Amino acid sequence: MAPWFTGLTAVSASLANLVPGLGRGLNQTTTSKVRANLLQAANASWELGTATEALLELSYPSLSVFNASAFPPHARLAAPAAPTDVLRIATTVVTEKPTDSLPLLPNDGSAADPASIGVAVLVANWTRTNLSDHQYADAASGQLQYLLDVVPRSPEGAISHRNSEVQLWADFVYMVPPFIAYYGSLQGGQAGMTNLQAAYDQCRLYRDALRDDSGLWRHITLGSFTDDSHWATGNAWAAAGMLRVLSTMNHTSAGKQFIGQQANLTEWINEILVASWEHQNDDGSLMNVVDDSTSFVDMSATALLASVTYRMAVFQKNTSLIEPAIRALGAITQHVDADGWLFNTTDPITFHTPLAPGQHSPEGQAFVLLLQSAWQAFSQFVTKKNT
Ligand SMILES: *[C@@H]1O[C@H](CO)[C@@H](O)[C@H](O)[C@H]1NC(C)=O
Ligand SMILES: *[C@@H]1O[C@H](CO)[C@@H](O)[C@H](O)[C@H]1NC(C)=O
Ligand SMILES: *[C@@H]1O[C@H](CO)[C@@H](O)[C@H](O)[C@H]1NC(C)=O
Ligand SMILES: *[C@@H]1O[C@H](CO)[C@@H](O)[C@H](O)[C@H]1NC(C)=O
Ligand SMILES: *[C@@H]1O[C@H](CO)[C@@H](O)[C@H](O)[C@H]1NC(C)=O
Ligand SMILES: *[C@@H]1O[C@H](CO)[C@@H](O)[C@H](O)[C@H]1NC(C)=O
Ligand SMILES: *[C@@H]1O[C@H](CO)[C@@H](O)[C@H](O)[C@H]1NC(C)=O
Ligand SMILES: *[C@@H]1O[C@H](CO)[C@@H](O)[C@H](O)[C@H]1NC(C)=O
Ligand SMILES: *[C@@H]1O[C@H](CO)[C@@H](O)[C@H](O)[C@H]1NC(C)=O
């Protein structure tokens, strides 16, 4: 038995004794409700993109970037392997897209958010049954071209999060680099390598612009306004986005040529995780501004950061942060109501006010599913190790 696993058993056992139910995910009934609510609530570009990734990870894990078998997706998937609800979102977006729009959704103030749907569009292309149908491939390549050739950049080369001016948001790291990396991975060859490198470079440039000495990232820099706070969701977007790029590179045939980049991404993700969990509340939650105890509890960022922590434990075979992840999972299970809504979440539009009772965060619903699937992958991994 590997030493890291021995350590894990001790940690889980002592935590399980401390709080019954801790270290266990949601049951299937609750998970289904959370999933149905997500599909009902997701509407904005980034909510749809995040929903498709959460659905792939939860319900079609053989197509998720965390599974080497997803590169490339198997052609002509028949039900139930076909990711029906993911394809429905991709098809709706591509069908409704005006032909003259390069981005997947036209007139989104964000240059970045529509790209989050790009992975689902690429899955739709690779799994399509009508091989004469090029609308998904064309839509995906238009979205890529828009990011690389049209959107304004900072002097260092960071692609702007906004269309109207150069402004860098931590959120970008989840919206754009994972799409560029996935595109490059499926593309292969020299052009694919160039895109994999571009995905990495955008993570690096965003970190250079937003990271503080504490290891936490500020939310927004440059442009007509800034948000210097260490917004928990911004840190979670950044860590989760870099994780998707890392996993995509790692599962690509060209992965061995990106070992240094993978090492840096690993370090940069760990840096956010370590700095964030340092501020974890006793009940397992994180504050909306990670290092500001006068802000309010935000269960949505707590869920996304916990999901990254579980995934990184598997990727690195390193459970040094598993205790905070288990504690966060325990808090999440106590913050999903009987109808399957996550509560005590931040307002994704204002960033700095809590949603009132009865209001729901679509992205928070997706984060719960990302956490549930990351916890399941971790549990399977531990079980496998133990047998
Ligand atoms: C699932 O979990 C919820 C919330 O803890 C609980 O109310 C419900 O009874 C559980 N359902 C099943 C089938 O175990
Ligand atoms: C969904 O988004 C579209 C455009 O992005 C918007 O016009 C519409 O009002 C939104 N619907 C809801 C229910 O928010
Ligand atoms: C990865 O995908 C294969 C099938 O392609 C499946 O058998 C396996 O269970 C998947 N692994 C995970 C962790 O989902
Ligand atoms: C679309 O799928 C086909 C395989 O059916 C593949 O050859 C092509 O490269 C894909 N396009 C993109 C942009 O990934
Ligand atoms: C396949 O796609 C092509 C191009 O969009 C279209 O002309 C054709 O009607 C489609 N075939 C079927 C069977 O849907
Ligand atoms: C994937 O990541 C693991 C862990 O860092 C590393 O040992 C392995 O070499 C990587 N594989 C590829 C193909 O990049
Ligand atoms: C990794 O980061 C270090 C320190 O910032 C840098 O010197 C190195 O060039 C990076 N490696 C790659 C492959 O980009
Ligand atoms: C294990 O992970 C922690 C935090 O994620 C990191 O600081 C540490 O360097 C890792 N240890 C090894 C041996 O990789
Ligand atoms: C958490 O949510 C519950 C239910 O909506 C609400 O009653 C409570 O005031 C919230 N707590 C905080 C700290 O916002």
PDB file of C-alpha atoms in Angstrom, residues 3-208:
ATOM      1  CA  PRO A   3       2.240   5.694   1.874  1.00  0.00           C
ATOM      2  CA  TRP A   4      -0.063   8.426   0.618  1.00  0.00           C
ATOM      3  CA  PHE A   5      -2.971   6.014   0.765  1.00  0.00           C
ATOM      4  CA  THR A   6      -2.181   4.910   4.315  1.00  0.00           C
ATOM      5  CA  GLY A   7      -2.282   8.572   5.293  1.00  0.00           C
ATOM      6  CA  LEU A   8      -5.612   8.991   3.587  1.00  0.00           C
ATOM      7  CA  THR A   9      -7.285   6.146   5.462  1.00  0.00           C
ATOM      8  CA  ALA A  10      -6.253   7.704   8.744  1.00  0.00           C
ATOM      9  CA  VAL A  11      -7.527  11.122   7.717  1.00  0.00           C
ATOM     10  CA  SER A  12     -10.914   9.874   6.474  1.00  0.00           C
ATOM     11  CA  ALA A  13     -11.440   7.671   9.476  1.00  0.00           C
ATOM     12  CA  SER A  14     -10.708  10.421  11.966  1.00  0.00           C
ATOM     13  CA  LEU A  15     -12.918  12.881  10.083  1.00  0.00           C
ATOM     14  CA  ALA A  16     -15.732  10.405   9.706  1.00  0.00           C
ATOM     15  CA  ASN A  17     -15.630   9.861  13.433  1.00  0.00           C
ATOM     16  CA  LEU A  18     -15.702  13.586  14.026  1.00  0.00           C
ATOM     17  CA  VAL A  19     -18.811  14.366  11.963  1.00  0.00           C
ATOM     18  CA  PRO A  20     -21.026  11.502  10.753  1.00  0.00           C
ATOM     19  CA  GLY A  21     -21.711  11.741   7.020  1.00  0.00           C
ATOM     20  CA  LEU A  22     -18.650  13.827   6.311  1.00  0.00           C
ATOM     21  CA  GLY A  23     -16.663  12.573   3.342  1.00  0.00           C
ATOM     22  CA  ARG A  24     -19.748  11.211   1.638  1.00  0.00           C
ATOM     23  CA  GLY A  25     -21.253  12.869  -1.427  1.00  0.00           C
ATOM     24  CA  LEU A  26     -24.896  13.515  -2.259  1.00  0.00           C
ATOM     25  CA  ASN A  27     -27.203  10.568  -2.827  1.00  0.00           C
ATOM     26  CA  GLN A  28     -28.664   9.877  -6.259  1.00  0.00           C
ATOM     27  CA  THR A  29     -32.035  11.466  -5.543  1.00  0.00           C
ATOM     28  CA  THR A  30     -30.494  14.763  -4.486  1.00  0.00           C
ATOM     29  CA  THR A  31     -27.958  14.679  -7.315  1.00  0.00           C
ATOM     30  CA  SER A  32     -30.770  14.248  -9.858  1.00  0.00           C
ATOM     31  CA  LYS A  33     -32.609  17.238  -8.416  1.00  0.00           C
ATOM     32  CA  VAL A  34     -29.481  19.400  -8.515  1.00  0.00           C
ATOM     33  CA  ARG A  35     -28.951  18.311 -12.121  1.00  0.00           C
ATOM     34  CA  ALA A  36     -32.532  19.043 -13.193  1.00  0.00           C
ATOM     35  CA  ASN A  37     -32.388  22.473 -11.542  1.00  0.00           C
ATOM     36  CA  LEU A  38     -29.125  23.237 -13.335  1.00  0.00           C
ATOM     37  CA  LEU A  39     -30.670  22.420 -16.722  1.00  0.00           C
ATOM     38  CA  GLN A  40     -33.652  24.591 -15.896  1.00  0.00           C
ATOM     39  CA  ALA A  41     -31.632  27.554 -14.594  1.00  0.00           C
ATOM     40  CA  ALA A  42     -28.613  27.752 -16.912  1.00  0.00           C
ATOM     41  CA  ASN A  43     -29.122  30.452 -19.520  1.00  0.00           C
ATOM     42  CA  ALA A  44     -26.190  32.872 -19.672  1.00  0.00           C
ATOM     43  CA  SER A  45     -23.276  31.853 -21.913  1.00  0.00           C
ATOM     44  CA  TRP A  46     -20.925  30.834 -19.120  1.00  0.00           C
ATOM     45  CA  GLU A  47     -23.707  29.022 -17.283  1.00  0.00           C
ATOM     46  CA  LEU A  48     -24.454  26.923 -20.348  1.00  0.00           C
ATOM     47  CA  GLY A  49     -20.768  26.158 -20.909  1.00  0.00           C
ATOM     48  CA  THR A  50     -20.187  25.237 -17.286  1.00  0.00           C
ATOM     49  CA  ALA A  51     -23.350  23.138 -17.311  1.00  0.00           C
ATOM     50  CA  THR A  52     -22.152  21.112 -20.307  1.00  0.00           C
ATOM     51  CA  GLU A  53     -18.830  20.377 -18.622  1.00  0.00           C
ATOM     52  CA  ALA A  54     -20.517  19.405 -15.351  1.00  0.00           C
ATOM     53  CA  LEU A  55     -22.928  17.104 -17.208  1.00  0.00           C
ATOM     54  CA  LEU A  56     -20.098  15.421 -19.112  1.00  0.00           C
ATOM     55  CA  GLU A  57     -18.187  14.799 -15.896  1.00  0.00           C
ATOM     56  CA  LEU A  58     -21.169  13.565 -13.924  1.00  0.00           C
ATOM     57  CA  SER A  59     -23.163  11.579 -16.455  1.00  0.00           C
ATOM     58  CA  TYR A  60     -20.779  10.780 -19.330  1.00  0.00           C
ATOM     59  CA  PRO A  61     -17.372  10.486 -17.637  1.00  0.00           C
ATOM     60  CA  SER A  62     -15.848   8.609 -20.566  1.00  0.00           C
ATOM     61  CA  LEU A  63     -16.206  11.882 -22.522  1.00  0.00           C
ATOM     62  CA  SER A  64     -14.781  14.182 -19.848  1.00  0.00           C
ATOM     63  CA  VAL A  65     -11.278  15.646 -20.061  1.00  0.00           C
ATOM     64  CA  PHE A  66     -10.446  13.686 -16.913  1.00  0.00           C
ATOM     65  CA  ASN A  67     -10.608  10.440 -18.886  1.00  0.00           C
ATOM     66  CA  ALA A  68      -7.868   9.617 -21.389  1.00  0.00           C
ATOM     67  CA  SER A  69     -10.467   7.802 -23.507  1.00  0.00           C
ATOM     68  CA  ALA A  70     -12.060  11.173 -24.356  1.00  0.00           C
ATOM     69  CA  PHE A  71      -9.245  12.105 -26.763  1.00  0.00           C
ATOM     70  CA  PRO A  72     -10.817  12.067 -29.291  1.00  0.00           C
ATOM     71  CA  PRO A  73     -14.442  11.289 -28.355  1.00  0.00           C
ATOM     72  CA  HIS A  74     -15.746   8.076 -29.904  1.00  0.00           C
ATOM     73  CA  ALA A  75     -17.621   8.721 -33.139  1.00  0.00           C
ATOM     74  CA  ARG A  76     -21.346   8.016 -33.543  1.00  0.00           C
ATOM     75  CA  LEU A  77     -22.285   7.395 -29.945  1.00  0.00           C
ATOM     76  CA  ALA A  78     -25.610   5.670 -29.530  1.00  0.00           C
ATOM     77  CA  ALA A  79     -27.872   6.176 -26.502  1.00  0.00           C
ATOM     78  CA  PRO A  80     -27.257   5.892 -23.583  1.00  0.00           C
ATOM     79  CA  ALA A  81     -23.589   6.698 -24.220  1.00  0.00           C
ATOM     80  CA  ALA A  82     -24.557   9.771 -26.258  1.00  0.00           C
ATOM     81  CA  PRO A  83     -24.530  12.851 -24.008  1.00  0.00           C
ATOM     82  CA  THR A  84     -28.039  13.852 -25.062  1.00  0.00           C
ATOM     83  CA  ASP A  85     -28.520  16.926 -22.884  1.00  0.00           C
ATOM     84  CA  VAL A  86     -25.020  18.221 -23.646  1.00  0.00           C
ATOM     85  CA  LEU A  87     -25.615  17.805 -27.374  1.00  0.00           C
ATOM     86  CA  ARG A  88     -28.985  19.548 -27.057  1.00  0.00           C
ATOM     87  CA  ILE A  89     -27.273  22.657 -25.636  1.00  0.00           C
ATOM     88  CA  ALA A  90     -24.569  22.567 -28.327  1.00  0.00           C
ATOM     89  CA  THR A  91     -27.144  22.125 -31.082  1.00  0.00           C
ATOM     90  CA  THR A  92     -29.364  24.936 -29.828  1.00  0.00           C
ATOM     91  CA  VAL A  93     -26.412  27.326 -29.621  1.00  0.00           C
ATOM     92  CA  VAL A  94     -25.018  26.403 -33.047  1.00  0.00           C
ATOM     93  CA  THR A  95     -28.428  26.440 -34.755  1.00  0.00           C
ATOM     94  CA  GLU A  96     -29.345  29.837 -33.324  1.00  0.00           C
ATOM     95  CA  LYS A  97     -25.957  31.406 -34.056  1.00  0.00           C
ATOM     96  CA  PRO A  98     -26.190  34.022 -36.836  1.00  0.00           C
ATOM     97  CA  THR A  99     -23.905  32.895 -39.677  1.00  0.00           C
ATOM     98  CA  ASP A 100     -21.896  36.116 -39.459  1.00  0.00           C
ATOM     99  CA  SER A 101     -21.074  35.673 -35.752  1.00  0.00           C
ATOM    100  CA  LEU A 102     -17.645  34.211 -35.013  1.00  0.00           C
ATOM    101  CA  PRO A 103     -18.361  33.780 -31.264  1.00  0.00           C
ATOM    102  CA  LEU A 104     -20.785  30.976 -30.417  1.00  0.00           C
ATOM    103  CA  LEU A 105     -23.171  33.524 -28.916  1.00  0.00           C
ATOM    104  CA  PRO A 106     -23.359  36.947 -30.584  1.00  0.00           C
ATOM    105  CA  ASN A 107     -23.323  40.247 -28.685  1.00  0.00           C
ATOM    106  CA  ASP A 108     -22.196  38.789 -25.379  1.00  0.00           C
ATOM    107  CA  GLY A 109     -20.379  41.602 -23.539  1.00  0.00           C
ATOM    108  CA  SER A 110     -17.778  39.025 -22.619  1.00  0.00           C
ATOM    109  CA  ALA A 111     -15.272  38.010 -25.264  1.00  0.00           C
ATOM    110  CA  ALA A 112     -14.550  34.897 -23.236  1.00  0.00           C
ATOM    111  CA  ASP A 113     -17.756  33.387 -21.830  1.00  0.00           C
ATOM    112  CA  PRO A 114     -19.268  31.965 -25.056  1.00  0.00           C
ATOM    113  CA  ALA A 115     -16.074  29.941 -25.601  1.00  0.00           C
ATOM    114  CA  SER A 116     -16.979  27.846 -22.549  1.00  0.00           C
ATOM    115  CA  ILE A 117     -19.593  26.117 -24.753  1.00  0.00           C
ATOM    116  CA  GLY A 118     -16.865  25.224 -27.250  1.00  0.00           C
ATOM    117  CA  VAL A 119     -15.954  21.875 -25.744  1.00  0.00           C
ATOM    118  CA  ALA A 120     -19.569  20.701 -26.055  1.00  0.00           C
ATOM    119  CA  VAL A 121     -19.637  21.911 -29.676  1.00  0.00           C
ATOM    120  CA  LEU A 122     -16.467  19.924 -30.421  1.00  0.00           C
ATOM    121  CA  VAL A 123     -17.967  16.831 -28.773  1.00  0.00           C
ATOM    122  CA  ALA A 124     -21.050  17.342 -30.972  1.00  0.00           C
ATOM    123  CA  ASN A 125     -18.808  17.496 -34.053  1.00  0.00           C
ATOM    124  CA  TRP A 126     -16.863  14.345 -33.248  1.00  0.00           C
ATOM    125  CA  THR A 127     -19.921  12.292 -32.274  1.00  0.00           C
ATOM    126  CA  ARG A 128     -22.267  13.508 -35.054  1.00  0.00           C
ATOM    127  CA  THR A 129     -23.992  10.857 -37.154  1.00  0.00           C
ATOM    128  CA  ASN A 130     -24.246  12.996 -40.286  1.00  0.00           C
ATOM    129  CA  LEU A 131     -20.673  13.218 -41.512  1.00  0.00           C
ATOM    130  CA  SER A 132     -21.606  15.790 -44.183  1.00  0.00           C
ATOM    131  CA  ASP A 133     -22.686  18.169 -41.421  1.00  0.00           C
ATOM    132  CA  HIS A 134     -19.873  20.640 -40.761  1.00  0.00           C
ATOM    133  CA  GLN A 135     -21.823  23.205 -38.753  1.00  0.00           C
ATOM    134  CA  TYR A 136     -20.291  22.185 -35.399  1.00  0.00           C
ATOM    135  CA  ALA A 137     -16.720  22.152 -36.716  1.00  0.00           C
ATOM    136  CA  ASP A 138     -17.256  25.510 -38.435  1.00  0.00           C
ATOM    137  CA  ALA A 139     -18.772  27.048 -35.304  1.00  0.00           C
ATOM    138  CA  ALA A 140     -15.900  25.812 -33.133  1.00  0.00           C
ATOM    139  CA  SER A 141     -13.225  27.045 -35.512  1.00  0.00           C
ATOM    140  CA  GLY A 142     -14.978  30.418 -35.789  1.00  0.00           C
ATOM    141  CA  GLN A 143     -14.957  30.724 -32.001  1.00  0.00           C
ATOM    142  CA  LEU A 144     -11.246  29.881 -31.906  1.00  0.00           C
ATOM    143  CA  GLN A 145     -10.422  32.340 -34.678  1.00  0.00           C
ATOM    144  CA  TYR A 146     -12.342  35.046 -32.824  1.00  0.00           C
ATOM    145  CA  LEU A 147     -10.313  34.529 -29.649  1.00  0.00           C
ATOM    146  CA  LEU A 148      -6.958  34.328 -31.388  1.00  0.00           C
ATOM    147  CA  ASP A 149      -7.353  37.002 -34.083  1.00  0.00           C
ATOM    148  CA  VAL A 150     -10.112  39.454 -33.135  1.00  0.00           C
ATOM    149  CA  VAL A 151     -10.343  40.003 -29.363  1.00  0.00           C
ATOM    150  CA  PRO A 152      -8.058  42.803 -28.081  1.00  0.00           C
ATOM    151  CA  ARG A 153      -5.027  41.836 -25.997  1.00  0.00           C
ATOM    152  CA  SER A 154      -2.941  43.290 -23.197  1.00  0.00           C
ATOM    153  CA  PRO A 155       0.596  44.454 -24.134  1.00  0.00           C
ATOM    154  CA  GLU A 156       1.885  41.099 -22.807  1.00  0.00           C
ATOM    155  CA  GLY A 157      -0.542  39.166 -25.015  1.00  0.00           C
ATOM    156  CA  ALA A 158      -3.317  38.201 -22.608  1.00  0.00           C
ATOM    157  CA  ILE A 159      -6.590  37.915 -24.554  1.00  0.00           C
ATOM    158  CA  SER A 160      -9.170  40.299 -23.045  1.00  0.00           C
ATOM    159  CA  HIS A 161     -12.147  38.973 -21.095  1.00  0.00           C
ATOM    160  CA  ARG A 162     -14.228  41.811 -22.539  1.00  0.00           C
ATOM    161  CA  ASN A 163     -14.962  42.895 -26.113  1.00  0.00           C
ATOM    162  CA  SER A 164     -15.124  46.654 -25.569  1.00  0.00           C
ATOM    163  CA  GLU A 165     -11.769  47.147 -23.843  1.00  0.00           C
ATOM    164  CA  VAL A 166      -8.808  45.148 -22.543  1.00  0.00           C
ATOM    165  CA  GLN A 167      -9.784  43.838 -19.135  1.00  0.00           C
ATOM    166  CA  LEU A 168      -8.578  40.669 -17.426  1.00  0.00           C
ATOM    167  CA  TRP A 169     -10.908  38.661 -15.163  1.00  0.00           C
ATOM    168  CA  ALA A 170      -9.894  35.498 -13.293  1.00  0.00           C
ATOM    169  CA  ASP A 171     -13.096  33.948 -14.716  1.00  0.00           C
ATOM    170  CA  PHE A 172     -11.456  33.927 -18.175  1.00  0.00           C
ATOM    171  CA  VAL A 173      -9.199  31.042 -17.168  1.00  0.00           C
ATOM    172  CA  TYR A 174     -12.184  28.686 -17.003  1.00  0.00           C
ATOM    173  CA  MET A 175     -13.905  30.066 -20.120  1.00  0.00           C
ATOM    174  CA  VAL A 176     -11.117  30.172 -22.693  1.00  0.00           C
ATOM    175  CA  PRO A 177      -7.895  28.158 -22.117  1.00  0.00           C
ATOM    176  CA  PRO A 178      -9.727  24.824 -21.625  1.00  0.00           C
ATOM    177  CA  PHE A 179     -11.456  25.311 -25.001  1.00  0.00           C
ATOM    178  CA  ILE A 180      -8.248  26.275 -26.815  1.00  0.00           C
ATOM    179  CA  ALA A 181      -6.432  23.289 -25.264  1.00  0.00           C
ATOM    180  CA  TYR A 182      -9.219  20.854 -26.115  1.00  0.00           C
ATOM    181  CA  TYR A 183      -9.371  22.172 -29.676  1.00  0.00           C
ATOM    182  CA  GLY A 184      -5.597  21.807 -30.031  1.00  0.00           C
ATOM    183  CA  SER A 185      -5.600  18.343 -28.547  1.00  0.00           C
ATOM    184  CA  LEU A 186      -8.181  17.041 -31.047  1.00  0.00           C
ATOM    185  CA  GLN A 187      -6.488  18.895 -33.883  1.00  0.00           C
ATOM    186  CA  GLY A 188      -3.085  17.280 -33.333  1.00  0.00           C
ATOM    187  CA  GLY A 189       0.014  18.074 -35.371  1.00  0.00           C
ATOM    188  CA  GLN A 190       1.965  21.298 -35.227  1.00  0.00           C
ATOM    189  CA  ALA A 191      -1.142  23.496 -35.233  1.00  0.00           C
ATOM    190  CA  GLY A 192      -2.521  21.518 -32.316  1.00  0.00           C
ATOM    191  CA  MET A 193       0.717  21.942 -30.371  1.00  0.00           C
ATOM    192  CA  THR A 194       0.597  25.682 -31.018  1.00  0.00           C
ATOM    193  CA  ASN A 195      -2.912  25.837 -29.589  1.00  0.00           C
ATOM    194  CA  LEU A 196      -1.977  23.739 -26.540  1.00  0.00           C
ATOM    195  CA  GLN A 197       0.876  26.168 -25.912  1.00  0.00           C
ATOM    196  CA  ALA A 198      -1.489  29.142 -26.406  1.00  0.00           C
ATOM    197  CA  ALA A 199      -3.845  27.717 -23.770  1.00  0.00           C
ATOM    198  CA  TYR A 200      -0.943  27.403 -21.332  1.00  0.00           C
ATOM    199  CA  ASP A 201       0.355  30.895 -22.170  1.00  0.00           C
ATOM    200  CA  GLN A 202      -3.025  32.462 -21.416  1.00  0.00           C
ATOM    201  CA  CYS A 203      -3.043  30.798 -17.976  1.00  0.00           C
ATOM    202  CA  ARG A 204       0.487  32.095 -17.379  1.00  0.00           C
ATOM    203  CA  LEU A 205      -0.303  35.644 -18.526  1.00  0.00           C
ATOM    204  CA  TYR A 206      -3.462  35.801 -16.417  1.00  0.00           C
ATOM    205  CA  ARG A 207      -1.568  34.559 -13.368  1.00  0.00           C
ATOM    206  CA  ASP A 208       1.173  37.133 -13.953  1.00  0.00           C
TER     207      ASP A 208
END
